Amino acid sequence: MTLQLAQLTVSHRRSHFTLGPITAEFSPGITGIVGVNGAGKSTLFNTIVGTLRPSSGRVMHRDTNIGYLPQNPIFPKNATVRDVLTFSAWLHMLKDPQERITDLITRLGLEEHATKRTSQLSGGMQRRLGIAQALVHDPAILLLDEPTAGLDPVQRIAVRTTIEEELGNKTVLLSTHLVEDIRHLASQLLVLDQGQVVFNGSVDELESTARDTHLGATPLEVALNQLYTGSGKVAP
């Protein structure tokens, strides 16, 4: 499933922030949406899923069912893992969803936690539950907004492994500002800086622009630092 953005622009009058215009096409696989805090990543996601209306331009895709993990998912504290997934399935009007729910619980390593209340889950398990609820209706397009934010190193590795193993056949947009997530998960990148696209291409292409005149422990860190400081910008 391909997702296309055609001259997409979103303007916030109060904050004087403008995202875009963005023209891009996303195919099956994992694309990293990268940028520092405030670059426009969450604004882009909210526009794609329809909670924000674009000021101009279009979002185009054939599948109206998009899976979405927001940056800070909030679950009812007294609901169990299975309760949350059952409710998500009901929202998507799925018939007889329990087999699907059981499969997701198993695939995402939530078997021991299926009857626990969400308030009893660790941060890593809450993220896994968030991914499961985004997948319950088997969407072809999936948006993950900072899926490893706030997790410790062990939890981040576990969530990254889950994403890599379970989502490679879908069109996945994964927003992050963590370089290690990019390197392990994404093959393509769209880099935002102050609402503007400063790079759209492969990880290898971006790394090839790195110069030893900028700070960074890896070629990817160096290349991103070049973009963020406005030096050596790569045309989208």
PDB file of N, CA and C in Angstrom, residues 12-112:
ATOM      1  N   HIS A  12      -0.270  26.559  11.572  1.00  0.00           N
ATOM      2  CA  HIS A  12      -0.825  26.865  12.886  1.00  0.00           C
ATOM      3  C   HIS A  12      -0.710  28.374  13.097  1.00  0.00           C
ATOM      4  N   ARG A  13      -1.839  29.045  13.101  1.00  0.00           N
ATOM      5  CA  ARG A  13      -1.801  30.505  13.192  1.00  0.00           C
ATOM      6  C   ARG A  13      -1.281  30.991  14.539  1.00  0.00           C
ATOM      7  N   ARG A  14      -1.702  30.320  15.621  1.00  0.00           N
ATOM      8  CA  ARG A  14      -1.313  30.796  16.953  1.00  0.00           C
ATOM      9  C   ARG A  14       0.189  30.686  17.183  1.00  0.00           C
ATOM     10  N   SER A  15       0.764  29.584  16.745  1.00  0.00           N
ATOM     11  CA  SER A  15       2.199  29.366  16.973  1.00  0.00           C
ATOM     12  C   SER A  15       3.050  29.860  15.814  1.00  0.00           C
ATOM     13  N   HIS A  16       2.400  30.281  14.721  1.00  0.00           N
ATOM     14  CA  HIS A  16       3.110  30.733  13.519  1.00  0.00           C
ATOM     15  C   HIS A  16       4.012  29.643  12.954  1.00  0.00           C
ATOM     16  N   PHE A  17       3.594  28.378  13.155  1.00  0.00           N
ATOM     17  CA  PHE A  17       4.362  27.233  12.633  1.00  0.00           C
ATOM     18  C   PHE A  17       3.687  26.718  11.364  1.00  0.00           C
ATOM     19  N   THR A  18       4.494  26.440  10.363  1.00  0.00           N
ATOM     20  CA  THR A  18       3.976  25.877   9.117  1.00  0.00           C
ATOM     21  C   THR A  18       4.754  24.616   8.768  1.00  0.00           C
ATOM     22  N   LEU A  19       4.026  23.554   8.510  1.00  0.00           N
ATOM     23  CA  LEU A  19       4.611  22.311   8.028  1.00  0.00           C
ATOM     24  C   LEU A  19       4.429  22.252   6.521  1.00  0.00           C
ATOM     25  N   GLY A  20       5.528  22.025   5.816  1.00  0.00           N
ATOM     26  CA  GLY A  20       5.435  21.845   4.376  1.00  0.00           C
ATOM     27  C   GLY A  20       5.743  23.097   3.586  1.00  0.00           C
ATOM     28  N   PRO A  21       5.466  23.021   2.274  1.00  0.00           N
ATOM     29  CA  PRO A  21       4.758  21.931   1.580  1.00  0.00           C
ATOM     30  C   PRO A  21       5.608  20.667   1.437  1.00  0.00           C
ATOM     31  N   ILE A  22       4.938  19.529   1.549  1.00  0.00           N
ATOM     32  CA  ILE A  22       5.609  18.236   1.451  1.00  0.00           C
ATOM     33  C   ILE A  22       4.992  17.438   0.310  1.00  0.00           C
ATOM     34  N   THR A  23       5.828  16.977  -0.596  1.00  0.00           N
ATOM     35  CA  THR A  23       5.433  16.030  -1.622  1.00  0.00           C
ATOM     36  C   THR A  23       6.315  14.799  -1.463  1.00  0.00           C
ATOM     37  N   ALA A  24       5.699  13.660  -1.173  1.00  0.00           N
ATOM     38  CA  ALA A  24       6.474  12.446  -0.915  1.00  0.00           C
ATOM     39  C   ALA A  24       5.601  11.232  -1.159  1.00  0.00           C
ATOM     40  N   GLU A  25       6.252  10.109  -1.402  1.00  0.00           N
ATOM     41  CA  GLU A  25       5.556   8.835  -1.590  1.00  0.00           C
ATOM     42  C   GLU A  25       6.216   7.780  -0.720  1.00  0.00           C
ATOM     43  N   PHE A  26       5.406   7.031   0.007  1.00  0.00           N
ATOM     44  CA  PHE A  26       5.898   6.011   0.928  1.00  0.00           C
ATOM     45  C   PHE A  26       5.354   4.652   0.508  1.00  0.00           C
ATOM     46  N   SER A  27       6.253   3.701   0.300  1.00  0.00           N
ATOM     47  CA  SER A  27       5.904   2.351  -0.128  1.00  0.00           C
ATOM     48  C   SER A  27       6.116   1.375   1.017  1.00  0.00           C
ATOM     49  N   PRO A  28       5.704   0.096   0.859  1.00  0.00           N
ATOM     50  CA  PRO A  28       5.920  -0.882   1.928  1.00  0.00           C
ATOM     51  C   PRO A  28       7.366  -0.915   2.388  1.00  0.00           C
ATOM     52  N   GLY A  29       7.524  -1.022   3.705  1.00  0.00           N
ATOM     53  CA  GLY A  29       8.820  -0.915   4.354  1.00  0.00           C
ATOM     54  C   GLY A  29       8.741   0.156   5.422  1.00  0.00           C
ATOM     55  N   ILE A  30       9.831   0.355   6.133  1.00  0.00           N
ATOM     56  CA  ILE A  30       9.850   1.303   7.247  1.00  0.00           C
ATOM     57  C   ILE A  30      10.598   2.569   6.836  1.00  0.00           C
ATOM     58  N   THR A  31       9.894   3.694   6.891  1.00  0.00           N
ATOM     59  CA  THR A  31      10.486   5.001   6.621  1.00  0.00           C
ATOM     60  C   THR A  31      10.577   5.778   7.927  1.00  0.00           C
ATOM     61  N   GLY A  32      11.751   6.275   8.239  1.00  0.00           N
ATOM     62  CA  GLY A  32      11.926   7.092   9.432  1.00  0.00           C
ATOM     63  C   GLY A  32      11.550   8.537   9.144  1.00  0.00           C
ATOM     64  N   ILE A  33      10.677   9.102   9.979  1.00  0.00           N
ATOM     65  CA  ILE A  33      10.353  10.523   9.924  1.00  0.00           C
ATOM     66  C   ILE A  33      11.152  11.166  11.047  1.00  0.00           C
ATOM     67  N   VAL A  34      12.172  11.915  10.687  1.00  0.00           N
ATOM     68  CA  VAL A  34      13.203  12.307  11.637  1.00  0.00           C
ATOM     69  C   VAL A  34      13.219  13.822  11.808  1.00  0.00           C
ATOM     70  N   GLY A  35      13.481  14.245  13.035  1.00  0.00           N
ATOM     71  CA  GLY A  35      13.609  15.670  13.314  1.00  0.00           C
ATOM     72  C   GLY A  35      13.661  15.902  14.805  1.00  0.00           C
ATOM     73  N   VAL A  36      14.218  17.027  15.202  1.00  0.00           N
ATOM     74  CA  VAL A  36      14.266  17.370  16.618  1.00  0.00           C
ATOM     75  C   VAL A  36      12.849  17.686  17.090  1.00  0.00           C
ATOM     76  N   ASN A  37      12.666  17.810  18.405  1.00  0.00           N
ATOM     77  CA  ASN A  37      11.356  18.166  18.943  1.00  0.00           C
ATOM     78  C   ASN A  37      10.885  19.491  18.343  1.00  0.00           C
ATOM     79  N   GLY A  38       9.633  19.509  17.888  1.00  0.00           N
ATOM     80  CA  GLY A  38       9.089  20.725  17.289  1.00  0.00           C
ATOM     81  C   GLY A  38       9.315  20.826  15.792  1.00  0.00           C
ATOM     82  N   ALA A  39       9.905  19.794  15.175  1.00  0.00           N
ATOM     83  CA  ALA A  39      10.183  19.845  13.734  1.00  0.00           C
ATOM     84  C   ALA A  39       8.931  19.662  12.891  1.00  0.00           C
ATOM     85  N   GLY A  40       7.871  19.057  13.486  1.00  0.00           N
ATOM     86  CA  GLY A  40       6.633  18.858  12.741  1.00  0.00           C
ATOM     87  C   GLY A  40       6.233  17.412  12.557  1.00  0.00           C
ATOM     88  N   LYS A  41       6.912  16.493  13.238  1.00  0.00           N
ATOM     89  CA  LYS A  41       6.637  15.068  13.050  1.00  0.00           C
ATOM     90  C   LYS A  41       5.205  14.714  13.473  1.00  0.00           C
ATOM     91  N   SER A  42       4.818  15.117  14.679  1.00  0.00           N
ATOM     92  CA  SER A  42       3.476  14.784  15.170  1.00  0.00           C
ATOM     93  C   SER A  42       2.401  15.506  14.365  1.00  0.00           C
ATOM     94  N   THR A  43       2.687  16.730  13.925  1.00  0.00           N
ATOM     95  CA  THR A  43       1.741  17.454  13.076  1.00  0.00           C
ATOM     96  C   THR A  43       1.505  16.692  11.780  1.00  0.00           C
ATOM     97  N   LEU A  44       2.575  16.168  11.196  1.00  0.00           N
ATOM     98  CA  LEU A  44       2.447  15.379   9.972  1.00  0.00           C
ATOM     99  C   LEU A  44       1.577  14.152  10.209  1.00  0.00           C
ATOM    100  N   PHE A  45       1.827  13.428  11.299  1.00  0.00           N
ATOM    101  CA  PHE A  45       1.059  12.219  11.585  1.00  0.00           C
ATOM    102  C   PHE A  45      -0.412  12.542  11.829  1.00  0.00           C
ATOM    103  N   ASN A  46      -0.667  13.583  12.602  1.00  0.00           N
ATOM    104  CA  ASN A  46      -2.055  13.944  12.892  1.00  0.00           C
ATOM    105  C   ASN A  46      -2.807  14.342  11.631  1.00  0.00           C
ATOM    106  N   THR A  47      -2.101  14.914  10.675  1.00  0.00           N
ATOM    107  CA  THR A  47      -2.734  15.278   9.406  1.00  0.00           C
ATOM    108  C   THR A  47      -3.027  14.047   8.566  1.00  0.00           C
ATOM    109  N   ILE A  48      -2.107  13.102   8.550  1.00  0.00           N
ATOM    110  CA  ILE A  48      -2.319  11.878   7.772  1.00  0.00           C
ATOM    111  C   ILE A  48      -3.507  11.083   8.308  1.00  0.00           C
ATOM    112  N   VAL A  49      -3.630  11.000   9.648  1.00  0.00           N
ATOM    113  CA  VAL A  49      -4.728  10.208  10.207  1.00  0.00           C
ATOM    114  C   VAL A  49      -6.042  10.986  10.256  1.00  0.00           C
ATOM    115  N   GLY A  50      -5.994  12.293   9.994  1.00  0.00           N
ATOM    116  CA  GLY A  50      -7.221  13.062   9.871  1.00  0.00           C
ATOM    117  C   GLY A  50      -7.645  13.857  11.076  1.00  0.00           C
ATOM    118  N   THR A  51      -6.822  13.897  12.140  1.00  0.00           N
ATOM    119  CA  THR A  51      -7.191  14.702  13.308  1.00  0.00           C
ATOM    120  C   THR A  51      -6.816  16.172  13.120  1.00  0.00           C
ATOM    121  N   LEU A  52      -5.999  16.460  12.118  1.00  0.00           N
ATOM    122  CA  LEU A  52      -5.729  17.832  11.694  1.00  0.00           C
ATOM    123  C   LEU A  52      -6.088  17.960  10.220  1.00  0.00           C
ATOM    124  N   ARG A  53      -6.626  19.100   9.861  1.00  0.00           N
ATOM    125  CA  ARG A  53      -6.985  19.339   8.466  1.00  0.00           C
ATOM    126  C   ARG A  53      -5.863  20.108   7.771  1.00  0.00           C
ATOM    127  N   PRO A  54      -5.430  19.645   6.607  1.00  0.00           N
ATOM    128  CA  PRO A  54      -4.369  20.376   5.901  1.00  0.00           C
ATOM    129  C   PRO A  54      -4.844  21.754   5.454  1.00  0.00           C
ATOM    130  N   SER A  55      -3.922  22.702   5.459  1.00  0.00           N
ATOM    131  CA  SER A  55      -4.234  24.030   4.939  1.00  0.00           C
ATOM    132  C   SER A  55      -4.319  24.004   3.421  1.00  0.00           C
ATOM    133  N   SER A  56      -3.514  23.145   2.815  1.00  0.00           N
ATOM    134  CA  SER A  56      -3.564  22.937   1.369  1.00  0.00           C
ATOM    135  C   SER A  56      -2.892  21.604   1.060  1.00  0.00           C
ATOM    136  N   GLY A  57      -3.076  21.133  -0.151  1.00  0.00           N
ATOM    137  CA  GLY A  57      -2.490  19.860  -0.551  1.00  0.00           C
ATOM    138  C   GLY A  57      -3.365  18.682  -0.131  1.00  0.00           C
ATOM    139  N   ARG A  58      -2.859  17.480  -0.401  1.00  0.00           N
ATOM    140  CA  ARG A  58      -3.668  16.283  -0.172  1.00  0.00           C
ATOM    141  C   ARG A  58      -2.840  15.140   0.408  1.00  0.00           C
ATOM    142  N   VAL A  59      -3.544  14.277   1.152  1.00  0.00           N
ATOM    143  CA  VAL A  59      -3.029  12.978   1.577  1.00  0.00           C
ATOM    144  C   VAL A  59      -3.781  11.939   0.771  1.00  0.00           C
ATOM    145  N   MET A  60      -3.060  11.058   0.079  1.00  0.00           N
ATOM    146  CA  MET A  60      -3.710  10.097  -0.809  1.00  0.00           C
ATOM    147  C   MET A  60      -3.287   8.674  -0.471  1.00  0.00           C
ATOM    148  N   HIS A  61      -4.283   7.812  -0.298  1.00  0.00           N
ATOM    149  CA  HIS A  61      -4.047   6.384  -0.096  1.00  0.00           C
ATOM    150  C   HIS A  61      -5.347   5.661  -0.366  1.00  0.00           C
ATOM    151  N   ARG A  62      -5.286   4.391  -0.696  1.00  0.00           N
ATOM    152  CA  ARG A  62      -6.476   3.616  -1.023  1.00  0.00           C
ATOM    153  C   ARG A  62      -7.127   3.019   0.213  1.00  0.00           C
ATOM    154  N   ASP A  63      -6.352   2.785   1.256  1.00  0.00           N
ATOM    155  CA  ASP A  63      -6.857   2.103   2.445  1.00  0.00           C
ATOM    156  C   ASP A  63      -7.242   3.150   3.486  1.00  0.00           C
ATOM    157  N   THR A  64      -8.532   3.219   3.824  1.00  0.00           N
ATOM    158  CA  THR A  64      -8.965   4.211   4.810  1.00  0.00           C
ATOM    159  C   THR A  64      -8.639   3.785   6.234  1.00  0.00           C
ATOM    160  N   ASN A  65      -8.303   2.523   6.435  1.00  0.00           N
ATOM    161  CA  ASN A  65      -7.957   2.040   7.762  1.00  0.00           C
ATOM    162  C   ASN A  65      -6.453   2.150   7.983  1.00  0.00           C
ATOM    163  N   ILE A  66      -6.067   3.159   8.730  1.00  0.00           N
ATOM    164  CA  ILE A  66      -4.658   3.374   9.050  1.00  0.00           C
ATOM    165  C   ILE A  66      -4.447   3.057  10.527  1.00  0.00           C
ATOM    166  N   GLY A  67      -3.405   2.301  10.826  1.00  0.00           N
ATOM    167  CA  GLY A  67      -3.062   2.045  12.221  1.00  0.00           C
ATOM    168  C   GLY A  67      -2.212   3.178  12.766  1.00  0.00           C
ATOM    169  N   TYR A  68      -2.448   3.545  14.032  1.00  0.00           N
ATOM    170  CA  TYR A  68      -1.774   4.720  14.580  1.00  0.00           C
ATOM    171  C   TYR A  68      -1.414   4.499  16.044  1.00  0.00           C
ATOM    172  N   LEU A  69      -0.130   4.655  16.339  1.00  0.00           N
ATOM    173  CA  LEU A  69       0.348   4.682  17.723  1.00  0.00           C
ATOM    174  C   LEU A  69       0.769   6.111  18.030  1.00  0.00           C
ATOM    175  N   PRO A  70      -0.027   6.859  18.828  1.00  0.00           N
ATOM    176  CA  PRO A  70       0.372   8.234  19.164  1.00  0.00           C
ATOM    177  C   PRO A  70       1.583   8.248  20.072  1.00  0.00           C
ATOM    178  N   GLN A  71       2.193   9.412  20.208  1.00  0.00           N
ATOM    179  CA  GLN A  71       3.409   9.527  21.002  1.00  0.00           C
ATOM    180  C   GLN A  71       3.177   9.176  22.462  1.00  0.00           C
ATOM    181  N   ASN A  72       2.026   9.561  22.993  1.00  0.00           N
ATOM    182  CA  ASN A  72       1.716   9.281  24.399  1.00  0.00           C
ATOM    183  C   ASN A  72       0.363   8.582  24.494  1.00  0.00           C
ATOM    184  N   PRO A  73       0.328   7.276  24.185  1.00  0.00           N
ATOM    185  CA  PRO A  73      -0.959   6.577  24.245  1.00  0.00           C
ATOM    186  C   PRO A  73      -1.480   6.527  25.678  1.00  0.00           C
ATOM    187  N   ILE A  74      -2.781   6.711  25.814  1.00  0.00           N
ATOM    188  CA  ILE A  74      -3.417   6.679  27.130  1.00  0.00           C
ATOM    189  C   ILE A  74      -4.455   5.566  27.120  1.00  0.00           C
ATOM    190  N   PHE A  75      -4.307   4.622  28.045  1.00  0.00           N
ATOM    191  CA  PHE A  75      -5.242   3.515  28.162  1.00  0.00           C
ATOM    192  C   PHE A  75      -6.013   3.627  29.476  1.00  0.00           C
ATOM    193  N   PRO A  76      -7.263   3.155  29.526  1.00  0.00           N
ATOM    194  CA  PRO A  76      -7.998   3.118  30.798  1.00  0.00           C
ATOM    195  C   PRO A  76      -7.224   2.297  31.827  1.00  0.00           C
ATOM    196  N   LYS A  77      -6.988   2.857  32.998  1.00  0.00           N
ATOM    197  CA  LYS A  77      -6.115   2.215  33.973  1.00  0.00           C
ATOM    198  C   LYS A  77      -6.641   0.872  34.455  1.00  0.00           C
ATOM    199  N   ASN A  78      -7.962   0.729  34.527  1.00  0.00           N
ATOM    200  CA  ASN A  78      -8.532  -0.511  35.051  1.00  0.00           C
ATOM    201  C   ASN A  78      -8.824  -1.543  33.974  1.00  0.00           C
ATOM    202  N   ALA A  79      -8.586  -1.190  32.714  1.00  0.00           N
ATOM    203  CA  ALA A  79      -8.813  -2.132  31.619  1.00  0.00           C
ATOM    204  C   ALA A  79      -7.632  -3.078  31.494  1.00  0.00           C
ATOM    205  N   THR A  80      -7.905  -4.310  31.137  1.00  0.00           N
ATOM    206  CA  THR A  80      -6.829  -5.260  30.895  1.00  0.00           C
ATOM    207  C   THR A  80      -6.324  -5.114  29.465  1.00  0.00           C
ATOM    208  N   VAL A  81      -5.217  -5.768  29.191  1.00  0.00           N
ATOM    209  CA  VAL A  81      -4.667  -5.771  27.831  1.00  0.00           C
ATOM    210  C   VAL A  81      -5.712  -6.291  26.841  1.00  0.00           C
ATOM    211  N   ARG A  82      -6.346  -7.391  27.185  1.00  0.00           N
ATOM    212  CA  ARG A  82      -7.358  -7.954  26.271  1.00  0.00           C
ATOM    213  C   ARG A  82      -8.554  -7.015  26.139  1.00  0.00           C
ATOM    214  N   ASP A  83      -8.926  -6.336  27.225  1.00  0.00           N
ATOM    215  CA  ASP A  83     -10.023  -5.365  27.150  1.00  0.00           C
ATOM    216  C   ASP A  83      -9.719  -4.263  26.125  1.00  0.00           C
ATOM    217  N   VAL A  84      -8.499  -3.733  26.184  1.00  0.00           N
ATOM    218  CA  VAL A  84      -8.115  -2.645  25.275  1.00  0.00           C
ATOM    219  C   VAL A  84      -8.193  -3.103  23.824  1.00  0.00           C
ATOM    220  N   LEU A  85      -7.695  -4.300  23.553  1.00  0.00           N
ATOM    221  CA  LEU A  85      -7.711  -4.804  22.175  1.00  0.00           C
ATOM    222  C   LEU A  85      -9.122  -5.148  21.717  1.00  0.00           C
ATOM    223  N   THR A  86      -9.944  -5.647  22.630  1.00  0.00           N
ATOM    224  CA  THR A  86     -11.338  -5.935  22.284  1.00  0.00           C
ATOM    225  C   THR A  86     -12.081  -4.652  21.937  1.00  0.00           C
ATOM    226  N   PHE A  87     -11.834  -3.601  22.710  1.00  0.00           N
ATOM    227  CA  PHE A  87     -12.484  -2.317  22.434  1.00  0.00           C
ATOM    228  C   PHE A  87     -12.003  -1.752  21.096  1.00  0.00           C
ATOM    229  N   SER A  88     -10.695  -1.857  20.830  1.00  0.00           N
ATOM    230  CA  SER A  88     -10.163  -1.373  19.557  1.00  0.00           C
ATOM    231  C   SER A  88     -10.798  -2.126  18.387  1.00  0.00           C
ATOM    232  N   ALA A  89     -10.954  -3.440  18.561  1.00  0.00           N
ATOM    233  CA  ALA A  89     -11.594  -4.237  17.507  1.00  0.00           C
ATOM    234  C   ALA A  89     -13.046  -3.799  17.307  1.00  0.00           C
ATOM    235  N   TRP A  90     -13.732  -3.494  18.392  1.00  0.00           N
ATOM    236  CA  TRP A  90     -15.128  -3.021  18.286  1.00  0.00           C
ATOM    237  C   TRP A  90     -15.192  -1.691  17.543  1.00  0.00           C
ATOM    238  N   LEU A  91     -14.258  -0.789  17.833  1.00  0.00           N
ATOM    239  CA  LEU A  91     -14.236   0.497  17.136  1.00  0.00           C
ATOM    240  C   LEU A  91     -14.091   0.316  15.630  1.00  0.00           C
ATOM    241  N   HIS A  92     -13.344  -0.713  15.238  1.00  0.00           N
ATOM    242  CA  HIS A  92     -13.137  -0.976  13.812  1.00  0.00           C
ATOM    243  C   HIS A  92     -14.193  -1.933  13.247  1.00  0.00           C
ATOM    244  N   MET A  93     -15.206  -2.232  14.063  1.00  0.00           N
ATOM    245  CA  MET A  93     -16.351  -3.047  13.632  1.00  0.00           C
ATOM    246  C   MET A  93     -15.926  -4.430  13.136  1.00  0.00           C
ATOM    247  N   LEU A  94     -14.944  -5.026  13.822  1.00  0.00           N
ATOM    248  CA  LEU A  94     -14.511  -6.367  13.463  1.00  0.00           C
ATOM    249  C   LEU A  94     -15.488  -7.392  14.030  1.00  0.00           C
ATOM    250  N   LYS A  95     -15.781  -8.420  13.260  1.00  0.00           N
ATOM    251  CA  LYS A  95     -16.639  -9.501  13.722  1.00  0.00           C
ATOM    252  C   LYS A  95     -15.781 -10.648  14.242  1.00  0.00           C
ATOM    253  N   ASP A  96     -16.152 -11.179  15.393  1.00  0.00           N
ATOM    254  CA  ASP A  96     -15.425 -12.307  16.001  1.00  0.00           C
ATOM    255  C   ASP A  96     -13.922 -12.050  16.032  1.00  0.00           C
ATOM    256  N   PRO A  97     -13.475 -11.012  16.763  1.00  0.00           N
ATOM    257  CA  PRO A  97     -12.065 -10.623  16.716  1.00  0.00           C
ATOM    258  C   PRO A  97     -11.154 -11.371  17.680  1.00  0.00           C
ATOM    259  N   GLN A  98     -11.685 -12.284  18.495  1.00  0.00           N
ATOM    260  CA  GLN A  98     -10.870 -12.842  19.567  1.00  0.00           C
ATOM    261  C   GLN A  98      -9.682 -13.654  19.051  1.00  0.00           C
ATOM    262  N   GLU A  99      -9.839 -14.337  17.930  1.00  0.00           N
ATOM    263  CA  GLU A  99      -8.698 -15.068  17.364  1.00  0.00           C
ATOM    264  C   GLU A  99      -7.600 -14.096  16.949  1.00  0.00           C
ATOM    265  N   ARG A 100      -7.992 -12.993  16.330  1.00  0.00           N
ATOM    266  CA  ARG A 100      -7.034 -11.960  15.931  1.00  0.00           C
ATOM    267  C   ARG A 100      -6.350 -11.365  17.153  1.00  0.00           C
ATOM    268  N   ILE A 101      -7.113 -11.098  18.201  1.00  0.00           N
ATOM    269  CA  ILE A 101      -6.558 -10.514  19.419  1.00  0.00           C
ATOM    270  C   ILE A 101      -5.569 -11.464  20.075  1.00  0.00           C
ATOM    271  N   THR A 102      -5.934 -12.729  20.157  1.00  0.00           N
ATOM    272  CA  THR A 102      -5.033 -13.722  20.754  1.00  0.00           C
ATOM    273  C   THR A 102      -3.739 -13.827  19.959  1.00  0.00           C
ATOM    274  N   ASP A 103      -3.856 -13.773  18.630  1.00  0.00           N
ATOM    275  CA  ASP A 103      -2.671 -13.831  17.773  1.00  0.00           C
ATOM    276  C   ASP A 103      -1.749 -12.637  18.029  1.00  0.00           C
ATOM    277  N   LEU A 104      -2.322 -11.435  18.155  1.00  0.00           N
ATOM    278  CA  LEU A 104      -1.506 -10.246  18.413  1.00  0.00           C
ATOM    279  C   LEU A 104      -0.841 -10.320  19.781  1.00  0.00           C
ATOM    280  N   ILE A 105      -1.576 -10.780  20.770  1.00  0.00           N
ATOM    281  CA  ILE A 105      -1.019 -10.920  22.116  1.00  0.00           C
ATOM    282  C   ILE A 105       0.190 -11.844  22.090  1.00  0.00           C
ATOM    283  N   THR A 106       0.084 -12.924  21.324  1.00  0.00           N
ATOM    284  CA  THR A 106       1.197 -13.875  21.218  1.00  0.00           C
ATOM    285  C   THR A 106       2.366 -13.270  20.444  1.00  0.00           C
ATOM    286  N   ARG A 107       2.084 -12.671  19.286  1.00  0.00           N
ATOM    287  CA  ARG A 107       3.137 -12.132  18.424  1.00  0.00           C
ATOM    288  C   ARG A 107       3.914 -11.015  19.104  1.00  0.00           C
ATOM    289  N   LEU A 108       3.241 -10.231  19.940  1.00  0.00           N
ATOM    290  CA  LEU A 108       3.888  -9.086  20.572  1.00  0.00           C
ATOM    291  C   LEU A 108       4.374  -9.382  21.983  1.00  0.00           C
ATOM    292  N   GLY A 109       4.380 -10.656  22.366  1.00  0.00           N
ATOM    293  CA  GLY A 109       4.956 -11.054  23.642  1.00  0.00           C
ATOM    294  C   GLY A 109       4.186 -10.561  24.847  1.00  0.00           C
ATOM    295  N   LEU A 110       2.847 -10.531  24.722  1.00  0.00           N
ATOM    296  CA  LEU A 110       2.008 -10.028  25.814  1.00  0.00           C
ATOM    297  C   LEU A 110       1.235 -11.141  26.526  1.00  0.00           C
ATOM    298  N   GLU A 111       1.589 -12.391  26.265  1.00  0.00           N
ATOM    299  CA  GLU A 111       0.805 -13.502  26.818  1.00  0.00           C
ATOM    300  C   GLU A 111       0.699 -13.438  28.340  1.00  0.00           C
ATOM    301  N   GLU A 112       1.819 -13.168  29.020  1.00  0.00           N
ATOM    302  CA  GLU A 112       1.811 -13.149  30.479  1.00  0.00           C
ATOM    303  C   GLU A 112       1.102 -11.936  31.050  1.00  0.00           C
TER     304      GLU A 112
END
